[in-house]
Every structure is written in structure tokens, then in C-alpha cells.
Coordinates of C-alpha atoms in Angstrom, one line a residue:
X1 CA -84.1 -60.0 9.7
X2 CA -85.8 -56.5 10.1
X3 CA -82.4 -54.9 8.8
X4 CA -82.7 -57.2 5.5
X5 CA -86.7 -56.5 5.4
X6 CA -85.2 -52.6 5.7
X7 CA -83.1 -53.1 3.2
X8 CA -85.3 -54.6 0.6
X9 CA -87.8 -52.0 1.4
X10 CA -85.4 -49.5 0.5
X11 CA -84.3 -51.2 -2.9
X12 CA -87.9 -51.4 -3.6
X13 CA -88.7 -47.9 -3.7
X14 CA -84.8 -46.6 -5.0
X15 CA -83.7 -49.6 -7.1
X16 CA -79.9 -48.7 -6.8
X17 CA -79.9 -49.1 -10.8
X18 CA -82.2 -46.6 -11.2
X19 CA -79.3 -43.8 -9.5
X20 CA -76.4 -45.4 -10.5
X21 CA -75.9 -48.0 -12.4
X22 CA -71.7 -48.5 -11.8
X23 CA -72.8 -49.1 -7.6
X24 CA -74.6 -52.3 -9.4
X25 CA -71.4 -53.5 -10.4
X26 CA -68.0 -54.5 -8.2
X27 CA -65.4 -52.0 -8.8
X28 CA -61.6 -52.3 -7.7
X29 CA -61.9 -49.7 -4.7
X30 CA -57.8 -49.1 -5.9
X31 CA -59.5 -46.9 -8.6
X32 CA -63.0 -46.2 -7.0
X33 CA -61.4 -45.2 -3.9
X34 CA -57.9 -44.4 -3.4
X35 CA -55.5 -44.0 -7.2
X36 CA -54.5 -40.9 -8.8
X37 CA -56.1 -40.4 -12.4
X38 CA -52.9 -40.3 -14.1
X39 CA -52.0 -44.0 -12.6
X40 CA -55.9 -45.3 -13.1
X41 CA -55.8 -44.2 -17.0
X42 CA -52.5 -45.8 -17.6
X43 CA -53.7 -48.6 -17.3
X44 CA -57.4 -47.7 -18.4
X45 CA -58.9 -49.8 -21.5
X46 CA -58.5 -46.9 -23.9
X47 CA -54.4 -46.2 -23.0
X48 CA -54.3 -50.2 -23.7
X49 CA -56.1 -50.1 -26.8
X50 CA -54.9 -46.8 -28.4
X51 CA -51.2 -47.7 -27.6
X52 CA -51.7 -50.8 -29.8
X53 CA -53.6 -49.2 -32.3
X54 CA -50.1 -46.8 -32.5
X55 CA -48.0 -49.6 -32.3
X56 CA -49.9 -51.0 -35.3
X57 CA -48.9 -48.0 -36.9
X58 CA -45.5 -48.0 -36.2
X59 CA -45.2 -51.2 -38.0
X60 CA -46.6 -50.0 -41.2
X61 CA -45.1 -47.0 -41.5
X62 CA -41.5 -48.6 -40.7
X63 CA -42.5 -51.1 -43.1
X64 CA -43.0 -49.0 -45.9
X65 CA -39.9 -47.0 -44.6
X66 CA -38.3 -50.4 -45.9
X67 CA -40.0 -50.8 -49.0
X68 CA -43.4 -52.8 -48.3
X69 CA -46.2 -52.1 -50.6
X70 CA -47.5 -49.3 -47.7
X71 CA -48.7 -45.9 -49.0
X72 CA -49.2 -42.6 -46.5
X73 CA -52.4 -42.2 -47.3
X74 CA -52.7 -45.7 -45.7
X75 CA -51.1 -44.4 -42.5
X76 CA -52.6 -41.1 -42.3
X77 CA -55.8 -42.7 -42.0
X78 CA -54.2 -44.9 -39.4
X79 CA -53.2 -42.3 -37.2
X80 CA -56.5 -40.1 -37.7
X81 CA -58.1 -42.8 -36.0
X82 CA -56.1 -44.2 -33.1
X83 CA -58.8 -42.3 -30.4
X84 CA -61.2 -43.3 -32.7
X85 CA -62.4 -46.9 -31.3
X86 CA -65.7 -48.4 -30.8
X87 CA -65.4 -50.3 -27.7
X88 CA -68.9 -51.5 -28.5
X89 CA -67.9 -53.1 -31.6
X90 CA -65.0 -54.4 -30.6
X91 CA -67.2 -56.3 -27.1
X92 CA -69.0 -57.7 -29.9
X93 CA -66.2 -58.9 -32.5
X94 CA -64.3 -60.1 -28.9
X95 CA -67.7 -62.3 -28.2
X96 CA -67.6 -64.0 -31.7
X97 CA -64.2 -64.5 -32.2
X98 CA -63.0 -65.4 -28.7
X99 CA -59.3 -62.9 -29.8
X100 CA -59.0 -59.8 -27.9
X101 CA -56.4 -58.4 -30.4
X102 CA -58.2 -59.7 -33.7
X103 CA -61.3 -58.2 -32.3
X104 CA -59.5 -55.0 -32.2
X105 CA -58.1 -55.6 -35.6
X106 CA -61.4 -55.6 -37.5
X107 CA -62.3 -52.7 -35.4
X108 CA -59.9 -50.7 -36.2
X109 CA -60.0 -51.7 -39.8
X110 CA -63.9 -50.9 -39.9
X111 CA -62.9 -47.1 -39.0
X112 CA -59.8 -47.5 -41.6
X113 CA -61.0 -49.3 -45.0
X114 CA -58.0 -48.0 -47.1
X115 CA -55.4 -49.3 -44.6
X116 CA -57.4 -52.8 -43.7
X117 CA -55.1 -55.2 -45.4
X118 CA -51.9 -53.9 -43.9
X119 CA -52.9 -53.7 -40.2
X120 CA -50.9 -56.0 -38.2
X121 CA -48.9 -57.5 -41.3
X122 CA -46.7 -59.7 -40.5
X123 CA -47.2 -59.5 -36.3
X124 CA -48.7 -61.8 -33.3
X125 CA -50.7 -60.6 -30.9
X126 CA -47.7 -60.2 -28.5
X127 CA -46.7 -57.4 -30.7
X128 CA -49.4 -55.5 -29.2
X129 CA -50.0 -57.0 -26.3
X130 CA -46.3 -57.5 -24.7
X131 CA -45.1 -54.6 -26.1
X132 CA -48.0 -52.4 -25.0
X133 CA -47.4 -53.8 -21.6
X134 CA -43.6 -53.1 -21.7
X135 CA -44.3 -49.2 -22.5
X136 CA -47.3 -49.1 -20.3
X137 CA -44.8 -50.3 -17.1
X138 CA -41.9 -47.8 -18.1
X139 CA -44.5 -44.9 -18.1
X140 CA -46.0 -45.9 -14.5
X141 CA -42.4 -45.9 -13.7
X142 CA -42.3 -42.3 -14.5
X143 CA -45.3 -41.6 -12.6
X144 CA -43.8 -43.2 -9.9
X145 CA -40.4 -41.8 -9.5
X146 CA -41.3 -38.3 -8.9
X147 CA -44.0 -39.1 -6.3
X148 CA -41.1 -41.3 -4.4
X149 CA -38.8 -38.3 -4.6
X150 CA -41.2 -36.0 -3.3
X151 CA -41.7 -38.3 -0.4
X152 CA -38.2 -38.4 0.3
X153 CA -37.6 -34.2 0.0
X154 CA -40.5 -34.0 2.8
X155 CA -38.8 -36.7 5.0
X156 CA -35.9 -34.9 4.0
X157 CA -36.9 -31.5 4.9
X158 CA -38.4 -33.1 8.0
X159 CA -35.2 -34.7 9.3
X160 CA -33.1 -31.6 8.8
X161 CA -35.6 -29.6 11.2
X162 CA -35.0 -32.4 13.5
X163 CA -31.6 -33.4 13.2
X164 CA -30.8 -32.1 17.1
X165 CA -34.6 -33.0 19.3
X166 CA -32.9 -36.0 21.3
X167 CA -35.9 -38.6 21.7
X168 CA -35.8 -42.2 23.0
X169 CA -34.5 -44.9 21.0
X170 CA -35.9 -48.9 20.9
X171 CA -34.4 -51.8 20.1
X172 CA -37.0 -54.9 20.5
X173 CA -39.6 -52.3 21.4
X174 CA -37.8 -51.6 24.5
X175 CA -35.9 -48.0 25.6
X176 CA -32.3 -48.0 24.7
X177 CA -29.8 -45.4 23.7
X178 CA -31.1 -42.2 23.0
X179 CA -31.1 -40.9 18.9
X180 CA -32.8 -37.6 17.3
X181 CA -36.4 -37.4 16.2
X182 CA -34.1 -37.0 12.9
X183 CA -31.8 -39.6 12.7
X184 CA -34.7 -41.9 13.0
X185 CA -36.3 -40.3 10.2
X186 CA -33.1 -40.7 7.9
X187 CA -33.7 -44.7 8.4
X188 CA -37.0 -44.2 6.7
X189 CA -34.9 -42.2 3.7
X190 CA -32.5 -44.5 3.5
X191 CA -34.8 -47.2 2.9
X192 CA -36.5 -44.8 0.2
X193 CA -33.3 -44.0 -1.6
X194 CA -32.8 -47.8 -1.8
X195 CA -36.3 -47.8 -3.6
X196 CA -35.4 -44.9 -6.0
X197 CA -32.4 -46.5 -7.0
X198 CA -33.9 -49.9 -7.4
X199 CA -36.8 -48.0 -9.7
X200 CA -34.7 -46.4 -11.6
X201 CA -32.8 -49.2 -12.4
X202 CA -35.9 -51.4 -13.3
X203 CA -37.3 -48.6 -15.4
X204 CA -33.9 -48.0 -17.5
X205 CA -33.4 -51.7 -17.5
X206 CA -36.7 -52.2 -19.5
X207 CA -36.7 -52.9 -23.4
X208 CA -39.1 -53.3 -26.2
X209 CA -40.4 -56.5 -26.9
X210 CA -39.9 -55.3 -31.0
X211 CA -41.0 -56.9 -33.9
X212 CA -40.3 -60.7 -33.0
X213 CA -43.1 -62.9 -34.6
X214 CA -45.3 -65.5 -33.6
X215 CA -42.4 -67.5 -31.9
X216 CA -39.6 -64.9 -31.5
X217 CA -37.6 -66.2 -34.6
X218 CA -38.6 -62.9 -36.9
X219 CA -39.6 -65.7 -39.7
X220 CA -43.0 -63.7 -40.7
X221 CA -40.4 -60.8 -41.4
X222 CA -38.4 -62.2 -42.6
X223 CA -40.7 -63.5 -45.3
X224 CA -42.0 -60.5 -46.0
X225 CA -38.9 -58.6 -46.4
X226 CA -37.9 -61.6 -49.3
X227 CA -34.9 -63.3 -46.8
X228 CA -33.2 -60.0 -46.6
X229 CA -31.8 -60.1 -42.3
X230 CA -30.6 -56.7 -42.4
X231 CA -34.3 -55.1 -43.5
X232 CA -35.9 -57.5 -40.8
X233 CA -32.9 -56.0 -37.8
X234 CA -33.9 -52.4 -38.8
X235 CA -37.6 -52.9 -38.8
X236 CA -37.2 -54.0 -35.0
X237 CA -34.9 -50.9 -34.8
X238 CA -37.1 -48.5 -36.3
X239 CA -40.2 -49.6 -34.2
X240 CA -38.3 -49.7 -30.7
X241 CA -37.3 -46.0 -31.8
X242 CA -40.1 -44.9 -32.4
X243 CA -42.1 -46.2 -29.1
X244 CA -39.2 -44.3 -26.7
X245 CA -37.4 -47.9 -25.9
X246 CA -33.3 -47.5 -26.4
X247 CA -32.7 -51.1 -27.2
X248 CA -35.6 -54.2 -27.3
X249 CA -34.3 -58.0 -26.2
X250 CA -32.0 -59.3 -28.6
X251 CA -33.7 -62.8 -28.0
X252 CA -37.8 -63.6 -27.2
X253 CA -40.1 -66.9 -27.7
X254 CA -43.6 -65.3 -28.6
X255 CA -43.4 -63.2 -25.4
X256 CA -41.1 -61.3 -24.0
X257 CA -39.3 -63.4 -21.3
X258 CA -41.6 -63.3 -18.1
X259 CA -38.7 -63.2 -15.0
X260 CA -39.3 -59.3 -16.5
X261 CA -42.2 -59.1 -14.1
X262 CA -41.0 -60.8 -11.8
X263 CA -37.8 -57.9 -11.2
X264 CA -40.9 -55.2 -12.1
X265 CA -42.9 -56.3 -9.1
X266 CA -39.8 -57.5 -6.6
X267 CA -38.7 -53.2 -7.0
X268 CA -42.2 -52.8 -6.2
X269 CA -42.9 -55.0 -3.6
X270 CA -39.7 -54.0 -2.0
X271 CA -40.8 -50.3 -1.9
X272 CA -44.4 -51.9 -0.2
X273 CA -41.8 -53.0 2.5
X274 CA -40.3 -49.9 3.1
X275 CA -43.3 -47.8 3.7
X276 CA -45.0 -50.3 5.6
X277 CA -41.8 -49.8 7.9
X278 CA -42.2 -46.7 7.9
X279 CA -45.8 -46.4 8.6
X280 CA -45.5 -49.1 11.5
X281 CA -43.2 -46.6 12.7
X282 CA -45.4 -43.8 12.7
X283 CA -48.7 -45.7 14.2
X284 CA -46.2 -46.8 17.1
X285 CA -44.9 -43.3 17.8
X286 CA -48.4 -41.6 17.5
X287 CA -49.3 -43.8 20.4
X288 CA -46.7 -42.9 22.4
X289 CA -48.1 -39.3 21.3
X290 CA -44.3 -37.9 20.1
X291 CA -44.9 -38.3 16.4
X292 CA -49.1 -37.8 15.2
X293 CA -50.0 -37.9 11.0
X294 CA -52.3 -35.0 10.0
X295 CA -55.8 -35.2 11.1
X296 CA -58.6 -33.0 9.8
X297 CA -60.3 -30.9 11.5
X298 CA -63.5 -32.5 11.2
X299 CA -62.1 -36.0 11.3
X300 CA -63.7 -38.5 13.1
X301 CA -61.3 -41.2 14.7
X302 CA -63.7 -43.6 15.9
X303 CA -67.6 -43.7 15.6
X304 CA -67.7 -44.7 19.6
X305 CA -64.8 -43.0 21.0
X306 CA -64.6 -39.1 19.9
X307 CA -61.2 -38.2 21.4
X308 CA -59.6 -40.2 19.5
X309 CA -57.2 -39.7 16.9
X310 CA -56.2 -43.1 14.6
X311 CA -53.5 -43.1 12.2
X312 CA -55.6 -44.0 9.6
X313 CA -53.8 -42.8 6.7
X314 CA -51.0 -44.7 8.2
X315 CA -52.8 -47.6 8.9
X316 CA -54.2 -47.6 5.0
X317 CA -50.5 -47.5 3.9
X318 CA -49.9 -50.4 5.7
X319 CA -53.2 -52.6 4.5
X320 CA -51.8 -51.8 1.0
X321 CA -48.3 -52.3 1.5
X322 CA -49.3 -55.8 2.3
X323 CA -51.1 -56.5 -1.0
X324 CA -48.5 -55.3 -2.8
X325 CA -45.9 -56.8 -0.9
X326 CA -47.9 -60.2 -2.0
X327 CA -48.2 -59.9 -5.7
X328 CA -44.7 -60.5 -6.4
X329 CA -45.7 -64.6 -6.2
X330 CA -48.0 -63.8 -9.3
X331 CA -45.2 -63.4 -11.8
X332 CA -42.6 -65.5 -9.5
X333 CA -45.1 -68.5 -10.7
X334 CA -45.9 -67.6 -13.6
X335 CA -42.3 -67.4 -15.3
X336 CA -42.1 -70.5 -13.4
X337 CA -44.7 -72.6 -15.8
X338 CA -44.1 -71.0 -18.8
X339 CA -44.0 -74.1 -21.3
X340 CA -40.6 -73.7 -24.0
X341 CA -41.5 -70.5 -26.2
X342 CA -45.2 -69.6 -24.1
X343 CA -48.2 -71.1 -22.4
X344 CA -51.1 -68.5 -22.5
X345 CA -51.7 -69.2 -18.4
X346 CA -49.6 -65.8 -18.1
X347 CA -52.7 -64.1 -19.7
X348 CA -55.4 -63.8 -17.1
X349 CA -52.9 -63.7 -13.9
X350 CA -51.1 -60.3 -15.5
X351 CA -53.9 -58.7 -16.0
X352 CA -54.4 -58.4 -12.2
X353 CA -51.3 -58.3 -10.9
X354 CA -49.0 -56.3 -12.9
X355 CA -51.7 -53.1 -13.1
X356 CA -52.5 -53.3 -9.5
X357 CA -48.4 -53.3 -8.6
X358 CA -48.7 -49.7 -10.6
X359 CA -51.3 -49.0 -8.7
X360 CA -50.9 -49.5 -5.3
X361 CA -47.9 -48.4 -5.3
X362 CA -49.2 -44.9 -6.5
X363 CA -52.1 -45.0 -3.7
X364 CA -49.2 -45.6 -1.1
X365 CA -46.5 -42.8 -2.0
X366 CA -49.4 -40.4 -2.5
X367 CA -51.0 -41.4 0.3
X368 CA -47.4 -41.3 2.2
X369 CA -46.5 -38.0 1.1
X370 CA -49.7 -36.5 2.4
X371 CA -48.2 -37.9 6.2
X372 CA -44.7 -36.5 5.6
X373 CA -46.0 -32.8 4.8
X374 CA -48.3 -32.9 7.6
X375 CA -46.6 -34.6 10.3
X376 CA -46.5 -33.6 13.8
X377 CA -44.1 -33.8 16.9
X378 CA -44.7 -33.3 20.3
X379 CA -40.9 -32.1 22.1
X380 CA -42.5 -31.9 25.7
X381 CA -43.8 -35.2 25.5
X382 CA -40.8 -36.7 23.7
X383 CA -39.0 -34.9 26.6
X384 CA -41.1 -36.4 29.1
X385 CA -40.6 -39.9 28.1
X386 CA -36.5 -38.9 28.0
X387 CA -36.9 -38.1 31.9
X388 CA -38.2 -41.2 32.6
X389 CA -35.4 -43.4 31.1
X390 CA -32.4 -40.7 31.3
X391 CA -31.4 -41.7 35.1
X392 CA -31.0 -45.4 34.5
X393 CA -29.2 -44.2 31.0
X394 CA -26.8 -41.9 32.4
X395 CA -25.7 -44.1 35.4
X396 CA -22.5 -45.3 33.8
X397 CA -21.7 -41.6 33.1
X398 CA -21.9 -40.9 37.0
X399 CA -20.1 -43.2 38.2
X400 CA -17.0 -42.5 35.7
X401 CA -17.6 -38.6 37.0
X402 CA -17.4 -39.8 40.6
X403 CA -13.9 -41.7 39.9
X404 CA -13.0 -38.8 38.5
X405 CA -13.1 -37.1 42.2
X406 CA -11.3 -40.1 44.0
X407 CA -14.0 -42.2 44.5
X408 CA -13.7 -46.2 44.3
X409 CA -15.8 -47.6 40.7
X410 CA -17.0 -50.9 42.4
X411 CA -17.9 -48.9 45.9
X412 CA -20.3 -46.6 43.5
X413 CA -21.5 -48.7 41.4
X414 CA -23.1 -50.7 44.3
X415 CA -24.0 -47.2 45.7
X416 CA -26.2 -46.7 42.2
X417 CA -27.4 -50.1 41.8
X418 CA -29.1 -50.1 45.0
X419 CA -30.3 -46.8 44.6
X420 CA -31.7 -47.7 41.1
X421 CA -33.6 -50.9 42.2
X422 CA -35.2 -48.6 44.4
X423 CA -36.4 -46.2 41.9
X424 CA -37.6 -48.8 39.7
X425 CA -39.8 -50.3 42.1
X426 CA -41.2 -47.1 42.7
X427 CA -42.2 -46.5 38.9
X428 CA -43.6 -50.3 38.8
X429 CA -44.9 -51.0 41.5
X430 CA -46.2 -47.6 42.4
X431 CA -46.7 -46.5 38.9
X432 CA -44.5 -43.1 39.8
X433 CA -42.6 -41.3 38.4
X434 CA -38.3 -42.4 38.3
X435 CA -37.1 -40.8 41.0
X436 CA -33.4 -42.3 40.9
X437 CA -31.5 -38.4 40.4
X438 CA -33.6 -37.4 43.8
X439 CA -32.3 -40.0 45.6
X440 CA -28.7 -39.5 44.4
X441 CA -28.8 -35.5 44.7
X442 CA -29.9 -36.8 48.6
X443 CA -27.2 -39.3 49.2
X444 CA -24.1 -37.7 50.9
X445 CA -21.6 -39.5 48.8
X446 CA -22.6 -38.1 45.7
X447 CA -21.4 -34.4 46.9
X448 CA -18.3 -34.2 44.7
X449 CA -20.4 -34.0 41.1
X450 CA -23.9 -32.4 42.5
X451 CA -22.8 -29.4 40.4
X452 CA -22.1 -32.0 37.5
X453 CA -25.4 -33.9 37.5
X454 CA -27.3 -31.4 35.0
X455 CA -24.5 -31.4 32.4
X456 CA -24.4 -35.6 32.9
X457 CA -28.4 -35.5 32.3
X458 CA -28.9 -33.2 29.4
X459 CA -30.1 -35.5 26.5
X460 CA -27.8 -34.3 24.1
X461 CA -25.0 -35.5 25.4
X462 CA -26.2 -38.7 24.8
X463 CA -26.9 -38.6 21.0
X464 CA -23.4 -39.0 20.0
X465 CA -23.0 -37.8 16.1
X466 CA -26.3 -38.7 15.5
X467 CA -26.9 -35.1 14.0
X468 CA -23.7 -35.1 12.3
X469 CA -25.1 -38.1 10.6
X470 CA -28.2 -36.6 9.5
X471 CA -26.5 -33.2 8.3
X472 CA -23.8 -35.3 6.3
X473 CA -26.3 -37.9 5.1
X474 CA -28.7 -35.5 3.7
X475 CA -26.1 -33.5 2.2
X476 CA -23.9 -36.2 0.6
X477 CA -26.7 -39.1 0.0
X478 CA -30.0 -37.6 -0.9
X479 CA -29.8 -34.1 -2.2
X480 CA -27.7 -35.0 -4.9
X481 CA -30.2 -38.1 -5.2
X482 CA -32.9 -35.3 -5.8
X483 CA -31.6 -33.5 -8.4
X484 CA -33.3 -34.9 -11.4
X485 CA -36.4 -34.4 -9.9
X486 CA -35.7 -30.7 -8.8
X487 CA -39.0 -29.7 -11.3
X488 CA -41.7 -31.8 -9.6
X489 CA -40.6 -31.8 -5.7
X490 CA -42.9 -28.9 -5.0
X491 CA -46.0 -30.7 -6.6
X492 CA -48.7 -30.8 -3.6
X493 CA -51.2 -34.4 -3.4
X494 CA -54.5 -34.0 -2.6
X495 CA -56.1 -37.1 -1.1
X496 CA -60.0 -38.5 -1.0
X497 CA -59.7 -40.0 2.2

């Protein structure tokens, strides 16, 4: 109660309206906290509404390209005016006429009187608002592509420095062979290649809506154009030309077909997977202290606890992994119920979720290559943990060394397995440290390979070809992979964290 009678004391005497009137209002902390600009004004209000203010003018001057009754003084005032919008006005036209795309019609007409009665000839609002979408996706796709392949060149750069440092490996969370701080790494790329692959695709997979009509038949065109097919195939031509688009679906009802989303935000999602694998990794490893992301110098971990030191950027990876991971059943549904050529219950739901796929997928590669530039290993401790586990690993490697001399397999094995319950009581019931090589350097009938047991325990030799693997991998998988992107890996990210 005093808190609240604090707190309306306060608002009393600073009305939070008075300093800032956006803190009065929810904002999507994707954009207020954590997106690049490039991302956020992709999908910003005035992207959306100059893109279909452009695509308005493609039509027209493809039209008169074709012979419609369009002059270029009607276009050039078009296109002196597609930054020119009065978001204002169109609120207002939106209010009265309940039509997003009509109230941007009149608006754009009020700031173009001599090209009025030939905006949107001929269209439906899917040619604006589908189409706008379709080249609004392919462009986040090229914001996202180089991000991911700067991710992988640091994991990259990373797992070639590492290729050798032997470290523990787990399966089920639990100590088993031994790998390379490296090798581990080039999982995490692997995964990442899958993505760029799978982004690539969905990005040159993506076509233009086109110039379709209000239920995909072309029959507005068609009219317009006096029953002449081949006028109405190049005006859809001309138009997916000049937006970028190689080729637009043969076939659409008023939208384009909405299983497009869903493959947009499965690549996505799938991605969100990956680095939350990745991340999982890292939070497990920085508290077994081997593997720690960057941390300020002036961070705080935790408001109670000063020493220590959270993987928070990790941690934030993972929280938005998550959501992305979970808007993939947006657009899974929604194709679902579309009703024969288009219910409008798409509308609302795509608003949401196919921006904030974009979006947190920027937030997490940025956010992802910040760890990978900065990360940090520990070799003594990794070594440490190695000692620990190495005596119970290298056991079989003994006891075919002591065969080697003469001696009988079952007779040593029993020898070691003895020996080895002993040491492990000591580290769990004691809580000491594995003492099993002590106790076989002071058992008489390991003489013959006393002079062997260093070369048996040194942790390369237990690695197998896992450097190879990383050397070969890198060179044969993901540099080549890279190339395209050759004149943006070096781009640095600066986070708000």
C-alpha cells in the first residue's frame, strides 16, 4: 500500500505524460528494446505505406506502357509524392471508411489531383497489401542472411582456433568421450549452415503476388485491356519486374496462397531452434566455467549476488528463440481456415506474427553474434575437468598396453576394476579428487607400462580425428558457404543490452 500511495505521489507531481508521452502507451519491447533499425523500419508504417503507394505506381505506368488512357504527367506526380503521406489524414479517412487501403487511396489522391482517377485502376486491395507483404519478407530476408553468415564466420573463426583444445564430451549430460572445444563448436555451424541454406531457399523461392484481381482470375484486367489475354500476362510481367520479383504465382484466389507463411516462418522458427541450442549450450558450459559470453566491465550479474556473472545475453537468446519458435502455429492455422478463394481472418493474425518472425529473428543473430565475437574459454579449467574423468576413460587403453607386455586381460581388468571402485568412492564419498592413476602407478603389477602411463593419459589421444573434422569441415562446408557474403562478414553489431 505505501509503495502504491508512493507511486501516485510521484505521478502526481511528474505526470509521466507530461515527459513522455510514448511511456503512456504499450510498445512491443522487440522494437523499444532489442531490433536493429533496419529490421524495425522494414516493417515500420511508412515502408508499408510508401511500398504500396509505389506499387500503385507501377500499375499505372505499366498500364499506360500497354495503352491505357495514362499520361506521365499523371505518374510523375505519382512518384513526387510516394514519401509524401499524411498519416493524419489517412487515421481519419481509415475511421470513416472502416478500409485501410481505400483510406490510403483518397490520401494519396488528395496529394495527387491530376492522377486521382487512375490510382489503383483495376486492382484489390491484395494488390497492395499481399504484394507489399511478399516484397517486404524477401527484403528482411536480405537483412537476415548476412547477419546469419556473420554469425557463422565468428563460430567459424572460433572453431578453427580450437580445433585441437581436447575438452570433455556429454551425452545425456553425463561425461563421455572426449571431443575439441572445436568440434563442438562445428555442431553449432552445422546447424547454422542448415539455416542459411533453408533461408536462402525460402527467399529465392518467394514470388510476386502480381496483378491478379479481386479473386485471382485477372477479370478486372482483363476488362480493361478490351479481352485482349496477352496485354493482361504482360501487365503482371511488367509489374513483377519492376518490384525485383523473377516470376509471381502463376495461380492466386484474392490472396496469394497462405501455406507461403507458413514455409516463411517454419525457416524461421527452425533457425529459433538452432540458436536456442546453441545458447543452451553456452549457459551449460559457462557454469561449468570452460566457455563464458562477454561480460562488461561494469556489468552487474545479479542485484544480490555481485560475483556473479549470468549469461544473460544467452539467456535473452533463448527467451526469444522460444517465441519465435511458437509463431509458426499462426500461419499453420490460418492457411488452415482459409474459406475457397479468402476469409479476411488472415488479416489481423499476420499482422503480428509474420513482422515479429522478421524481427526476432534479427534480435537473436545480432544478439548471437555479439556472444561469438566475444566468447571466452578457460583451457586450465577445461583441463581440470579432463583429469577428473581421464583415468576412468583411459582404462581400456591400459589394460590393452599391459597385454601388450604378457599380462593376462581378464587378470587386469579385475586389477583396474577394483582399483577404480576405489577411486570413485573416494571422489563421492569424500568429495576428492580421482585418484585412480596414483593407485595404479603404486600397484606392483602395473610396472611394465609405468613409463607408458603419460602417453596413455594425454587427452589428445583420445579425440580421435575430431580436429581433422573441424579443419576439413570448415574448409570444404562453410567457407565456400561464405563466399557470397565475403562483403559484409567484417560488419561489427553493437548491442543495447
Amino acid at each position: 500500500r505505501n509503495q502504491v500511495a508512493e507511486m501516485e505521489v510521484v505521478s502526481e507531481a511528474v505526470p509521466v505524460e507530461a515527459s513522455d508521452p510514448a511511456l503512456s502507451v504499450y510498445r512491443s519491447p522487440l522494437v523499444a528494446r532489442y531490433c536493429s533499425p533496419e529490421m524495425s523500419f522494414n516493417f515500420s508504417e511508412r515502408r508499408k505505406h510508401r511500398t504500396w503507394r509505389q506499387l500503385w505506381t507501377h500499375l499505372a505506368r505499366a498500364q499506360r506502357t500497354l495503352g491505357l488512357p495514362i499520361t506521365e504527367e499523371q505518374i510523375q506526380e505519382m512518384e513526387a509524392n510516394l514519401d509524401n503521406i499524411d498519416f493524419k489524414m489517412a487515421a481519419e479517412e481509415e475511421k470513416k471508411l472502416r478500409h485501410d487501403v481505400m483510406a490510403h487511396v483518397h490520401t494519396f489522391a488528395h496529394c495527387c489531383p491530376k492522377a486521382a482517377p487512375i490510382i489503383h485502376l483495376g486492382a484489390t486491395s491484395c494488390y497492395v497489401g499481399d504484394n507489399t507483404d511478399l516484397i517486404v519478407m524477401r527484403d528482411g530476408f536480405d537483412l537476415l542472411l548476412p547477419k546469419l553468415a556473420r554469425v557463422i564466420s565468428r563460430l567459424s573463426e572460433f572453431a578453427e582456433k580450437h580445433a585441437y583444445l581436447p575438452t570433455l564430451g556429454f551425452t545425456h549430460y553425463q561425461p563421455a568421450q572426449l571431443t575439441t572445444v572445436g568440434k563442438r563448436c562445428c555442431l553449432w555451424i552445422q546447424d547454422l549452415c542448415m539455416d542459411l541454406h533453408n533461408l536462402e531457399r525460402m527467399r529465392n523461392d518467394l514470388r510476386f503476388r502480381g496483378v491478379k484481381g479481386t479473386t485471382g482470375t485477372q477479370a478486372s484486367f482483363l476488362q480493361l485491356f478490351e479481352g485482349d489475354h496477352e496485354k493482361v500476362e504482360e501487365l503482371d510481367r511488367l509489374v513483377t519486374t519492376m518490384t525485383g520479383f523473377k516470376r509471381s504465382y502463376l495461380v492466386t484466389g484474392q490472396t496469394y496462397s497462405r501455406k507461403v507463411d507458413i514455409e516463411v516462418l517454419s525457416v524461421l522458427a527452425s533457425l529459433g531452434a538452432s540458436v536456442h541450442k546453441i545458447c543452451t549450450d553456452i549457459r551449460l558450459l559457462a557454469n561449468l566455467k570452460e566457455i563464458e559470453e562477454p561480460f562488461e566491465k561494469e556489468q552487474i550479474g545479479s542485484s544480490a549476488m555481485p560475483y556473479k556473472r549470468n549469461p544473460m545475453r544467452s539467456e535473452r537468446c533463448c527467451s526469444l528463440a522460444r517465441h519465435l519458435m511458437s509463431l509458426v502455429m499462426n500461419p499453420l492455422q490460418t492457411a488452415a481456415v482459409q474459406w475457397l478463394e479468402r476469409t479476411l481472418d488472415d488479416s489481423a493474425n499476420r499482422r503480428i506474427c509474420l513482422a515479429e518472425g522478421f524481427l526476432t529473428a534479427d534480435i537473436i543473430l545480432s544478439t548471437l553474434q555479439n556472444i561469438s565475437e566475444g566468447l571466452v574459454v578457460y583451457p586450465k579449467v577445461i583441463e581440470r575437468r579432463i583429469r577428473q574423468e581421464l583415468p576412468f576413460m583411459a582404462t581400456e587403453n591400459i589394460i590393452m598396453a599391459m597385454v601388450k607386455t604378457g599380462g593376462n586381460r581378464q587378470d587386469c581388468h579385475e586389477r583396474i576394476r577394483v582399483l577404480s571402485q576405489e577411486a570413485a568412492a573416494v571422489v563421492k564419498q569424500e568429495g576428492g579428487d580421482n585418484d585412480l592413476i596414483a593407485r595404479i602407478r603404486a600397484d606392483p603389477y602395473f610396472t611394465p607400462i609405468l613409463g607408458q602411463l603419460e602417453t596413455l593419459l594425454d587427452p589428445k589421444s583420445f579425440t580421435g580425428r575430431a580436429p581433422q573434422q573441424v579443419i576439413r569441415f570448415l574448409k570444404e562446408e562453410v567457407y565456400p558457404l561464405l563466399t557470397p557474403y565475403q562483403g559484409k562478414i567484417s560488419d561489427k553489431v553493437e548491442l543495447e543490452l
